[in-house]
PDB file of C-alpha atoms and ligand atoms in Angstrom:
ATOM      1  CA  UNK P  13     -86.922  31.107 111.734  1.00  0.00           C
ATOM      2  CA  UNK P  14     -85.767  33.367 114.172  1.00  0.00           C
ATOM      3  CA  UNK P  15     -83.751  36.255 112.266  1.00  0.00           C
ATOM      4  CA  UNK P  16     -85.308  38.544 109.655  1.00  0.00           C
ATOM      5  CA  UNK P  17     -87.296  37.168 106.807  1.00  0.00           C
ATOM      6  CA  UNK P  18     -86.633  39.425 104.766  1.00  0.00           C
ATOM      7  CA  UNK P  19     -83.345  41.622 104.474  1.00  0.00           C
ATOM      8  CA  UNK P  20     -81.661  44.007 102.321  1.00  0.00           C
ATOM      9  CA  UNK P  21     -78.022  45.965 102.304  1.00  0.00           C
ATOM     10  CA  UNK P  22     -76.978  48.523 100.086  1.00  0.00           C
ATOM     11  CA  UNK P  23     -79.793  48.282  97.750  1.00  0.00           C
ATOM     12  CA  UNK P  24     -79.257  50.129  94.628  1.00  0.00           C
ATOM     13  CA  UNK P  25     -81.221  50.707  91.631  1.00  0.00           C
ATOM     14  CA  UNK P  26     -81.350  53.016  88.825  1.00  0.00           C
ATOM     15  CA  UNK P  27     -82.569  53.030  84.883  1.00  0.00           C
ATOM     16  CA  UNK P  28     -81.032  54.555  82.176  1.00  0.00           C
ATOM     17  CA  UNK P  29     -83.037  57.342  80.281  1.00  0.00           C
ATOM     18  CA  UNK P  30     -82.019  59.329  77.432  1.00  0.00           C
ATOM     19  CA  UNK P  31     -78.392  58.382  78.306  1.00  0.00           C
ATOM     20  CA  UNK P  32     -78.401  59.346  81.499  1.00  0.00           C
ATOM     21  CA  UNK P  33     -78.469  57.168  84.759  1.00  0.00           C
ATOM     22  CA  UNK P  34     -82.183  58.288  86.753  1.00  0.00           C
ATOM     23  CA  UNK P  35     -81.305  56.607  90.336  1.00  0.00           C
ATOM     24  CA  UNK P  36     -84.155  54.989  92.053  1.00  0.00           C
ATOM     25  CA  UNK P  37     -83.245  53.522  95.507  1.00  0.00           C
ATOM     26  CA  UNK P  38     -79.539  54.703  96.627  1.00  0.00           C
ATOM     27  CA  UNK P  39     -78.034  51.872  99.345  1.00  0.00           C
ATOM     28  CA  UNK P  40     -81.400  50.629 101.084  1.00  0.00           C
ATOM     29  CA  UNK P  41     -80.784  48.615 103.790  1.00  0.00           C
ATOM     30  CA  UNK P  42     -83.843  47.008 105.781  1.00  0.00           C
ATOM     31  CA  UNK P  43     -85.015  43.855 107.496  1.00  0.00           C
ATOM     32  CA  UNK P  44     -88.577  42.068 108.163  1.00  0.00           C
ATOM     33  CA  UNK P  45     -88.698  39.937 110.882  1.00  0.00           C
ATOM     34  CA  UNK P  46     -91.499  37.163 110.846  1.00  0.00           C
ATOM     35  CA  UNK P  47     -94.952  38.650 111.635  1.00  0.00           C
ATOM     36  CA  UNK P  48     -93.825  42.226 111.000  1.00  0.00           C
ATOM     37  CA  UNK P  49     -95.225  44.228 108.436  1.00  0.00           C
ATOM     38  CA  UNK P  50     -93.478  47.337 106.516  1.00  0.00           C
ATOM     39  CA  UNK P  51     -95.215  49.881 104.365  1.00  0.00           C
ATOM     40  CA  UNK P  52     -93.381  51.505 101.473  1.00  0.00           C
ATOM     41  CA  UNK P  53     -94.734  54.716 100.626  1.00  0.00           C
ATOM     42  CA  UNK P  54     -93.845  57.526  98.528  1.00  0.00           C
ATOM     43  CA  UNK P  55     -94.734  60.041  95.841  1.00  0.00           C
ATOM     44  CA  UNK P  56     -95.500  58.104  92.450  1.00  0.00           C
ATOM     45  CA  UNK P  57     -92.246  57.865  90.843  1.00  0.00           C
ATOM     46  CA  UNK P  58     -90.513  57.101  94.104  1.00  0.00           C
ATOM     47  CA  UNK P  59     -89.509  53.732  93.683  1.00  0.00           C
ATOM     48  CA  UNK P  60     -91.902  51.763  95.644  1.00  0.00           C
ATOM     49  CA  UNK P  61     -93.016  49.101  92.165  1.00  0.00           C
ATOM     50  CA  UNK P  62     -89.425  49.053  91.474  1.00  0.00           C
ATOM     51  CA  UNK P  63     -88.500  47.599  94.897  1.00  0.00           C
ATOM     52  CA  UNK P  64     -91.038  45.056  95.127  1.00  0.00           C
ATOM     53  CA  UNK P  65     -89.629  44.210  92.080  1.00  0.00           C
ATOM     54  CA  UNK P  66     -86.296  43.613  93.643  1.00  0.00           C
ATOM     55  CA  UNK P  67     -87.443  41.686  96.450  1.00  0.00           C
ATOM     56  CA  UNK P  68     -88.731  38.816  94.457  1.00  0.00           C
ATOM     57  CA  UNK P  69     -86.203  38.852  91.537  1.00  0.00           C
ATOM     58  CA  UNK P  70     -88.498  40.025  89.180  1.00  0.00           C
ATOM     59  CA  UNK P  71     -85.765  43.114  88.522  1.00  0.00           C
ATOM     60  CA  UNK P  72     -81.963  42.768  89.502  1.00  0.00           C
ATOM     61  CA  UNK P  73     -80.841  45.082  91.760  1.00  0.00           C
ATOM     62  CA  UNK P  74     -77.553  47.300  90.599  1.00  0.00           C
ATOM     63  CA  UNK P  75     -75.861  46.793  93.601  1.00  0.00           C
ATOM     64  CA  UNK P  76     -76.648  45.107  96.696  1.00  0.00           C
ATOM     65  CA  UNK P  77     -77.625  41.791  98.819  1.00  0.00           C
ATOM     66  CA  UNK P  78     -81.427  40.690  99.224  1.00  0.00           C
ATOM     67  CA  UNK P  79     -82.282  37.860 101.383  1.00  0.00           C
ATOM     68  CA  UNK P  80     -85.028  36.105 101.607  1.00  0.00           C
ATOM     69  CA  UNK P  81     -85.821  33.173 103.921  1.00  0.00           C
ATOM     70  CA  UNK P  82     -82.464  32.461 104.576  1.00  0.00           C
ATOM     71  CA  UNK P  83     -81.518  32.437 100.706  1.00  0.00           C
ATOM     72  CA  UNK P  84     -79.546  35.137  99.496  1.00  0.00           C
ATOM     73  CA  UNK P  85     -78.894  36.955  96.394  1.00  0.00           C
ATOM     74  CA  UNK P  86     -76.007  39.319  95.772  1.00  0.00           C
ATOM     75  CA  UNK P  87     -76.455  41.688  92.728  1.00  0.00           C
ATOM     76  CA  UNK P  88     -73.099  40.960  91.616  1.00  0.00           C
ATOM     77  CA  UNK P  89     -73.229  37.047  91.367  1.00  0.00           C
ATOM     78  CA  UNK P  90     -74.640  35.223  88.164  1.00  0.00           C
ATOM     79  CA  UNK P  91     -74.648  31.709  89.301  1.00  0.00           C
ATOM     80  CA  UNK P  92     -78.342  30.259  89.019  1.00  0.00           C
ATOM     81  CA  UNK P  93     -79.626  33.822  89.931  1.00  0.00           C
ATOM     82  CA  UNK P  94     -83.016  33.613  87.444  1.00  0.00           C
ATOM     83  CA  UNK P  95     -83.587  29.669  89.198  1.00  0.00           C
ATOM     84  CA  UNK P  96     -82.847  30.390  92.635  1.00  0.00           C
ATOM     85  CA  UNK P  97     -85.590  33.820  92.119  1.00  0.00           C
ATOM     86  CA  UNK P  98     -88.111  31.253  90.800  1.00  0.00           C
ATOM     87  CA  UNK P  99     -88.070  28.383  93.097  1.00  0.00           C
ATOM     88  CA  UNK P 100     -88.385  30.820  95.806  1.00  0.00           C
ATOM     89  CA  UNK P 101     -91.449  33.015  94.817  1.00  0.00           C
ATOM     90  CA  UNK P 102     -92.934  29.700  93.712  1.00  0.00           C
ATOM     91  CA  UNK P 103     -92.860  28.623  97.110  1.00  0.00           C
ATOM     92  CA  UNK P 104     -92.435  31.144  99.659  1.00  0.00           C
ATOM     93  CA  UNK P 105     -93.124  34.683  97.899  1.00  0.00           C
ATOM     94  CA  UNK P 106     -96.905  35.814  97.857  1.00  0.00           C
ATOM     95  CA  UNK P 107     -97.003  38.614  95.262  1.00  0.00           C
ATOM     96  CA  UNK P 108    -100.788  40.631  95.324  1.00  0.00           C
ATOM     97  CA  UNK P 109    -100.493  43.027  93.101  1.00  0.00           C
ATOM     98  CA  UNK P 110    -103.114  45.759  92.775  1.00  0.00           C
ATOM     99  CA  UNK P 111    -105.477  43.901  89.727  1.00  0.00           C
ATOM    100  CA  UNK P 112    -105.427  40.570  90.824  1.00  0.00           C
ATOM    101  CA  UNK P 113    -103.777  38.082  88.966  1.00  0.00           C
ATOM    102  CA  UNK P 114    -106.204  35.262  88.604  1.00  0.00           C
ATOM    103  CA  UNK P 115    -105.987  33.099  85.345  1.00  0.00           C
ATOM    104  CA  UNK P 116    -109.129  34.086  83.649  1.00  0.00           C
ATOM    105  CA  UNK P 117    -110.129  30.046  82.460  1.00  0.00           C
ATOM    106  CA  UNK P 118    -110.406  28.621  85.789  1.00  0.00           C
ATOM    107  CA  UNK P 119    -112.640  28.937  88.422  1.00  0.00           C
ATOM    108  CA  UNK P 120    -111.419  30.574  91.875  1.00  0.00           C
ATOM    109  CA  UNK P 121    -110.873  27.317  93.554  1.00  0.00           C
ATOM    110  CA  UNK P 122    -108.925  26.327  90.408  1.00  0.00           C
ATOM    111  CA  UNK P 123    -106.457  29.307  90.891  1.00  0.00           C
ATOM    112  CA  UNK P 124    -106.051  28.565  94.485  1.00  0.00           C
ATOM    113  CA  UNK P 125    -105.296  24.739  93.743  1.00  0.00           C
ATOM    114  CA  UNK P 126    -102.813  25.744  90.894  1.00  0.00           C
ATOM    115  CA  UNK P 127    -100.864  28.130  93.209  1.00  0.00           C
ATOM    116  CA  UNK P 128    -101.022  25.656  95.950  1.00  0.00           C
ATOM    117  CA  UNK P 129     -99.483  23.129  93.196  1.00  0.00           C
ATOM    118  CA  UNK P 130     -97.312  25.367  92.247  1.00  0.00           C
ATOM    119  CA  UNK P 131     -95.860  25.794  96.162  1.00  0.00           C
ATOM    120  CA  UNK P 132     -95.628  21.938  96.082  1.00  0.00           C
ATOM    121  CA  UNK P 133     -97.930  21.531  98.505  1.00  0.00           C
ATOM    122  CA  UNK P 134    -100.668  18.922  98.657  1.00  0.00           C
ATOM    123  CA  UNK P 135    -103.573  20.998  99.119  1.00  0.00           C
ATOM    124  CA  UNK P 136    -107.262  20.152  99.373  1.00  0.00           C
ATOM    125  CA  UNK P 137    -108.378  23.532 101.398  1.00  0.00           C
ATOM    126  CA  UNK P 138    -108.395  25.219  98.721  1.00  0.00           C
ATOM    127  CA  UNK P 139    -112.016  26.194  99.044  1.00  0.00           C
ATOM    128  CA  UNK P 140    -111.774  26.489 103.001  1.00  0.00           C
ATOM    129  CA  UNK P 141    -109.354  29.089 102.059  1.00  0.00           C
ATOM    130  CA  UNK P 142    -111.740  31.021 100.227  1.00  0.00           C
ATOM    131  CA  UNK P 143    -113.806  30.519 102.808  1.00  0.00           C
ATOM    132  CA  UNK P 144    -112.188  32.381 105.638  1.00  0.00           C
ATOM    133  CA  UNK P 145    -111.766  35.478 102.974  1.00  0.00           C
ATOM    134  CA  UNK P 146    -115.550  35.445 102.471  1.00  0.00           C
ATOM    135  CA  UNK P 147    -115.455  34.555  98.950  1.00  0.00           C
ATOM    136  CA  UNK P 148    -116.345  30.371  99.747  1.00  0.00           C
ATOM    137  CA  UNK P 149    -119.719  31.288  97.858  1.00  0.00           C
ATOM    138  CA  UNK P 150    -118.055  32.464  94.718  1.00  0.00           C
ATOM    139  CA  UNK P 151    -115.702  29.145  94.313  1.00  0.00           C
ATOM    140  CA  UNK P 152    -116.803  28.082  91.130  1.00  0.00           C
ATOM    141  CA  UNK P 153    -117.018  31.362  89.683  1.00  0.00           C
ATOM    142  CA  UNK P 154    -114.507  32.591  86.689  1.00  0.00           C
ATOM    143  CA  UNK P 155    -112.893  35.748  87.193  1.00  0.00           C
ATOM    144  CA  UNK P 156    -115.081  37.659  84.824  1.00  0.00           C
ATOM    145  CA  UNK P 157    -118.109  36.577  87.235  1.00  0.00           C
ATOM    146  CA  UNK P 158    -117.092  38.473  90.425  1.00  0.00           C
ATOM    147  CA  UNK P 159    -116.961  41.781  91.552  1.00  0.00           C
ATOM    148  CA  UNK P 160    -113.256  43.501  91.676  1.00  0.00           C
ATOM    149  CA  UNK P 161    -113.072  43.436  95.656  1.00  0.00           C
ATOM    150  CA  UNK P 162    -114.365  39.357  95.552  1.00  0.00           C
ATOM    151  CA  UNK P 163    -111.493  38.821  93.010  1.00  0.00           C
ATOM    152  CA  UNK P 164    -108.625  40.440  95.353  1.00  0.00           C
ATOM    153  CA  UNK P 165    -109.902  38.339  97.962  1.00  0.00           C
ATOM    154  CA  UNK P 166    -109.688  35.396  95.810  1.00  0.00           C
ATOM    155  CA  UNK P 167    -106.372  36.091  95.148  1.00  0.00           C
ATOM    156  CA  UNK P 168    -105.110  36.722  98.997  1.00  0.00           C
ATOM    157  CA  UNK P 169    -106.898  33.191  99.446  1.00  0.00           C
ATOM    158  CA  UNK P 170    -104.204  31.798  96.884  1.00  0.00           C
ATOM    159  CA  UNK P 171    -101.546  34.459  98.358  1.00  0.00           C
ATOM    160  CA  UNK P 172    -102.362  32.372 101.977  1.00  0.00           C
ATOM    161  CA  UNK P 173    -103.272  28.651 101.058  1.00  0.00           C
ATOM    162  CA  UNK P 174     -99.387  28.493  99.668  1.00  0.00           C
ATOM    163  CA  UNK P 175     -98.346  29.457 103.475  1.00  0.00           C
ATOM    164  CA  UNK P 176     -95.386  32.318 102.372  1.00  0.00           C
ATOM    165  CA  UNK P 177     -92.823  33.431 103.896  1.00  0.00           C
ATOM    166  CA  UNK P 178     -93.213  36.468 102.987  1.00  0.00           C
ATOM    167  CA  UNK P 179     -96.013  38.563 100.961  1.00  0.00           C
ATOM    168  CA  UNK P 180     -95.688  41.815  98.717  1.00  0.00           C
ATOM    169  CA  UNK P 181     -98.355  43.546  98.013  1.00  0.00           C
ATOM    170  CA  UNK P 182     -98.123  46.168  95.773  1.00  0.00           C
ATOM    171  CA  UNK P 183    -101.513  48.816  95.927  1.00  0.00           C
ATOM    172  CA  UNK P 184    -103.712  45.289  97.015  1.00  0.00           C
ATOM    173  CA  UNK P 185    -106.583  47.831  97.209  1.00  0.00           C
ATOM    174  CA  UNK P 186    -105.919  50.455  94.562  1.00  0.00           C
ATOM    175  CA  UNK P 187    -108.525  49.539  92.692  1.00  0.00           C
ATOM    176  CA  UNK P 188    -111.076  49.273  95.179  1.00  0.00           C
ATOM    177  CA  UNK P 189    -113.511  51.952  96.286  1.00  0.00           C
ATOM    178  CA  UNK P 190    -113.237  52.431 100.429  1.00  0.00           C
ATOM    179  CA  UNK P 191    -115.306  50.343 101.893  1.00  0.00           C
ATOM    180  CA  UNK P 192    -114.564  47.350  99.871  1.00  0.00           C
ATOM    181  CA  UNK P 193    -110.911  48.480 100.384  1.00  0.00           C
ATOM    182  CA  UNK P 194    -111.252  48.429 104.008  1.00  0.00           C
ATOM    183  CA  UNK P 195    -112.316  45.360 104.227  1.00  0.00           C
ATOM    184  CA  UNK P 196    -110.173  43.745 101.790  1.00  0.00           C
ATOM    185  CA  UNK P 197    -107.369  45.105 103.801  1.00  0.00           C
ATOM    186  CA  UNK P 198    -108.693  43.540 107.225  1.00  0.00           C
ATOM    187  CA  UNK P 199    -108.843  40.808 105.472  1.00  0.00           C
ATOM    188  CA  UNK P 200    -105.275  40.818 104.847  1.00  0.00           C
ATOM    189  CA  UNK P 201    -103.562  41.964 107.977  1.00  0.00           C
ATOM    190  CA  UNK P 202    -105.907  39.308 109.928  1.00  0.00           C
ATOM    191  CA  UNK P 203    -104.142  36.846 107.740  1.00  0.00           C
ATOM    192  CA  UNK P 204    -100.629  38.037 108.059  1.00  0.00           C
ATOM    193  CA  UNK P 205    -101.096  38.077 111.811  1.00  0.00           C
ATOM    194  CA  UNK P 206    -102.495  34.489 111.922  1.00  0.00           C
ATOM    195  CA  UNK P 207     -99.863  33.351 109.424  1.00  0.00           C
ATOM    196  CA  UNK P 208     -97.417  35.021 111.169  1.00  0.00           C
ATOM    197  CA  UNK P 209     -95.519  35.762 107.560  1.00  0.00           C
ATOM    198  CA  UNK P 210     -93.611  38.680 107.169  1.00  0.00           C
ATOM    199  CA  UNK P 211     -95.358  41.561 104.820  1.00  0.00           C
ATOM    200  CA  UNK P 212     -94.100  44.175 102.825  1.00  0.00           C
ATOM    201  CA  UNK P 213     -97.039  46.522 101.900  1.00  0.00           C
ATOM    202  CA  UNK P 214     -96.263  49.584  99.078  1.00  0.00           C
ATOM    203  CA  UNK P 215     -99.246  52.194  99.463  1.00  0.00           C
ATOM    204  CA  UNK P 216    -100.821  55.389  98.458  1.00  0.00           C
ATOM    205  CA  UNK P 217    -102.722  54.879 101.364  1.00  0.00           C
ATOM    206  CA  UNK P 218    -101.351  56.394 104.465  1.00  0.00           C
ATOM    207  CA  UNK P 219    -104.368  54.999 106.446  1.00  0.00           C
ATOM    208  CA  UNK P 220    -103.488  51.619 105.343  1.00  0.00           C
ATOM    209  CA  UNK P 221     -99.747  52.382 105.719  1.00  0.00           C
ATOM    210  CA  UNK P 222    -100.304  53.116 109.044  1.00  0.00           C
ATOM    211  CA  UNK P 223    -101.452  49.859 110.133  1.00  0.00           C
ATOM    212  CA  UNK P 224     -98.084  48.568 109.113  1.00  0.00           C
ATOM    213  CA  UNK P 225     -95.385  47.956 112.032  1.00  0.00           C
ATOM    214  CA  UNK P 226     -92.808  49.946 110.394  1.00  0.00           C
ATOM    215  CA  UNK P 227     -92.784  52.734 107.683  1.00  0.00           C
ATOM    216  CA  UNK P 228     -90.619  53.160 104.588  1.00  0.00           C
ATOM    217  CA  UNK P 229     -90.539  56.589 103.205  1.00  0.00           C
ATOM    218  CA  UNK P 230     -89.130  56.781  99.737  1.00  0.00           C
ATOM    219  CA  UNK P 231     -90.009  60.141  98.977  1.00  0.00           C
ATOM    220  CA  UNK P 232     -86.605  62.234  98.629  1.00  0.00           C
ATOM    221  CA  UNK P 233     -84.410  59.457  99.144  1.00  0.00           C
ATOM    222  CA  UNK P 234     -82.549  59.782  95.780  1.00  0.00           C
TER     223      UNK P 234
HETATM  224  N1  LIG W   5     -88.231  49.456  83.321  1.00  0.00           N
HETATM  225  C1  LIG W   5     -88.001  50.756  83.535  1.00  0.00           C
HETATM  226  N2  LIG W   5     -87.218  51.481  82.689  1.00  0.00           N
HETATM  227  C2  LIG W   5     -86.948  52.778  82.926  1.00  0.00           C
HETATM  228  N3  LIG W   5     -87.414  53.468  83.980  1.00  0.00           N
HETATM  229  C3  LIG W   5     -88.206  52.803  84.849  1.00  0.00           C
HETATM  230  C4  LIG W   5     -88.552  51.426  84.671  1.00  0.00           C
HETATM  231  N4  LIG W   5     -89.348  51.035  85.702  1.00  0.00           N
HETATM  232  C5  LIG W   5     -89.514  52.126  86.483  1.00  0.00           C
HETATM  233  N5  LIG W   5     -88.822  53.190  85.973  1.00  0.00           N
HETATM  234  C6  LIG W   5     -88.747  54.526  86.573  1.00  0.00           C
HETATM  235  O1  LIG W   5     -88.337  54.359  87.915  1.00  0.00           O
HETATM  236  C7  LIG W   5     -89.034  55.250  88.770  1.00  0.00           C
HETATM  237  C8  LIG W   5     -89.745  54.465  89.846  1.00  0.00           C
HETATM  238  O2  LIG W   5     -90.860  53.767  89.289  1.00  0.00           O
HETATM  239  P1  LIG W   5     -91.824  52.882  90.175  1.00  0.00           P
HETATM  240  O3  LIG W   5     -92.783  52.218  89.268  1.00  0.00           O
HETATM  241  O4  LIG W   5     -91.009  52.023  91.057  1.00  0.00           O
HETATM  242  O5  LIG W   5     -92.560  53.991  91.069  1.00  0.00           O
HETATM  243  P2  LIG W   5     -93.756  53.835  92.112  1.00  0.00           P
HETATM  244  O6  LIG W   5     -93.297  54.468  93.391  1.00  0.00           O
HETATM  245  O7  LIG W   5     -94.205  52.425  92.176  1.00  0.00           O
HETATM  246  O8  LIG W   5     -94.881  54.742  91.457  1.00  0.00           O
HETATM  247  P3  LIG W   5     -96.485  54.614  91.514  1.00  0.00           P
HETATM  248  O9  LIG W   5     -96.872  55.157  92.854  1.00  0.00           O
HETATM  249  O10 LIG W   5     -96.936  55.484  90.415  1.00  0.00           O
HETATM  250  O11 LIG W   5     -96.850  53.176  91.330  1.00  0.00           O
HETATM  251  C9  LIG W   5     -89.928  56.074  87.860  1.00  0.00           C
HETATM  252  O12 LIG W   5     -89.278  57.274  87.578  1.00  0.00           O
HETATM  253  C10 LIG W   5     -90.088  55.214  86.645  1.00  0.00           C
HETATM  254  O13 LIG W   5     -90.323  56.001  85.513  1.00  0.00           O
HETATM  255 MG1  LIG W   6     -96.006  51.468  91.697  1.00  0.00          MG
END
C-alpha cells in the first residue's frame, strides 16, 4: 500500500456532561503512512483514550472521516458502520492497551492462536512469535502465572503474529516499572520496524514519545 495507512479529516469529538457539550478533539486531521509511527500525547483529560477509540470504531466520531487500510468510515453514514469496524480490527487493527488483554483460561500460546484465528489466518508460529518477544519460555503459562512485563509481551506477540496494518497502543507500558518498560518498548518498535505496520502510540511518556516519527500534541487543542 503506498498512501497512508491510516488517515483522518475533520475529526470531531465531544461528550455531553451535565447538559453541556465538553469538546474533546475539534477537526483533527492526520495521516500514518506504512512504517511510521505517531505519538499522541497530552495532559490526562486531553483526549488521547478517546481517539484511539475512534480509530478502531470502538467510539463514533461526531464529525469526520477515518480511514483505515483503504476502508473508510464517515461519521455521518450508518450503513454497516458497527460490521465494517469489526471485520477490520479483527484483521488488521492491533489494539495493546496498557493491562494486557489476555483471556485469563488459556495459556499464552492459546491467546496468540485465538487472535491469529480470529485474523483468519492459518497460523502455527504462534509460539515462534513468543519467541522473538522473549516470552517462548512462558508459552504454556496462564496469565495469572507471569509477571506484568512477560504478559505485555505476550500480548504484542498476539498484536504481531496477526500481521496488522496498523497497531494502537494505548500506555503499552503504563504499568510497568522502567526497566521492564524499556524493554517492553524495544520490543515493540523493533517489531513495528520489521513489520513495517503503521503505529499510533498515546503516552505519558515523553521518552517513549520521542522515539515516535511524528508527535501529536493534544494538550490545548480544544
Ligand atoms: N464515555 C465518556 N463520557 C463522557 N465523557 C468522557 C467519556 N470518555 C471520556 N470522556 C471525557 O473525555 C475527556 C478525554 O478523555 P480520555 O480518556 O480520552 O483522556 P486521556 O487523554 O486518555 O487521559 P489519560 O491520560 O488520563 O488516559 C475527559 O475529559 C473525559 O472525562
Ligand atoms: Mg487515556
Amino acid at each position: 500500500m503506498s498512501g497512508p495507512v491510516l488517515a483522518t479529516e475533520g475529526l470531531s469529538k465531544g461528550f455531553i456532561s451535565g447538559g453541556q457539550r465538553l469538546p474533546v478533539l475539534s477537526g483533527l486531521t492526520l495521516g500514518v503512512l506504512p512504517g511510521e509511527s505517531l505519538a499522541v500525547v497530552g495532559r490526562s483529560g486531553s483526549g488521547k483514550s478517546t481517539l484511539l477509540n475512534l480509530l478502531c470504531g470502538l467510539q463514533r466520531a461526531d464529525e469526520g472521516v477515518i480511514t483505515v487500510a483503504g476502508e473508510s468510515f464517515d461519521s455521518s453514514g450508518n450503513r454497516g458502520f458497527a460490521t465494517r469496524w469489526a471485520e477490520l480490527r479483527r484483521r488488521s487493527i492491533g489494539v495493546v492497551f496498557q493491562d494486557a488483554n489476555l483471556m485469563p483460561a488459556l495459556s499464552l500460546v492459546e491467546n496468540v492462536r485465538l487472535r491469529t484465528h480470529l485474523a483468519g489466518l492459518t497460523g502455527g508460529d504462534e509460539r515462534d512469535w513468543l519467541e522473538r518477544l522473549g516470552v517462548g519460555a512462558e508459552a504454556d503459562r496462564y496469565p495469572d502465572q507471569v509477571s506484568g512485563g512477560q504478559a505485555q509481551r505476550a500480548a504484542l506477540a498476539m498484536v504481531f503474529a496477526m500481521s496488522p496494518a496498523l497497531i494502537l497502543a494505548d500506555e503499552p507500558t503504563g504499568s510497568l516499572d522502567r526497566h521492564t518498560a524499556d524493554e517492553v518498548a524495544e520490543c515493540l518498535f523493533d517489531m513495528q520496524a520489521n513489520n513495517g505496520c503503521a503505529l499510533v502510540l498515546a503516552t505519558h511518556d515523553r521518552e517513549l514519545a520521542g522515539r515516535c516519527d511524528h508527535l501529536l500534541d493534544l494538550s490545548g487543542t480544544h
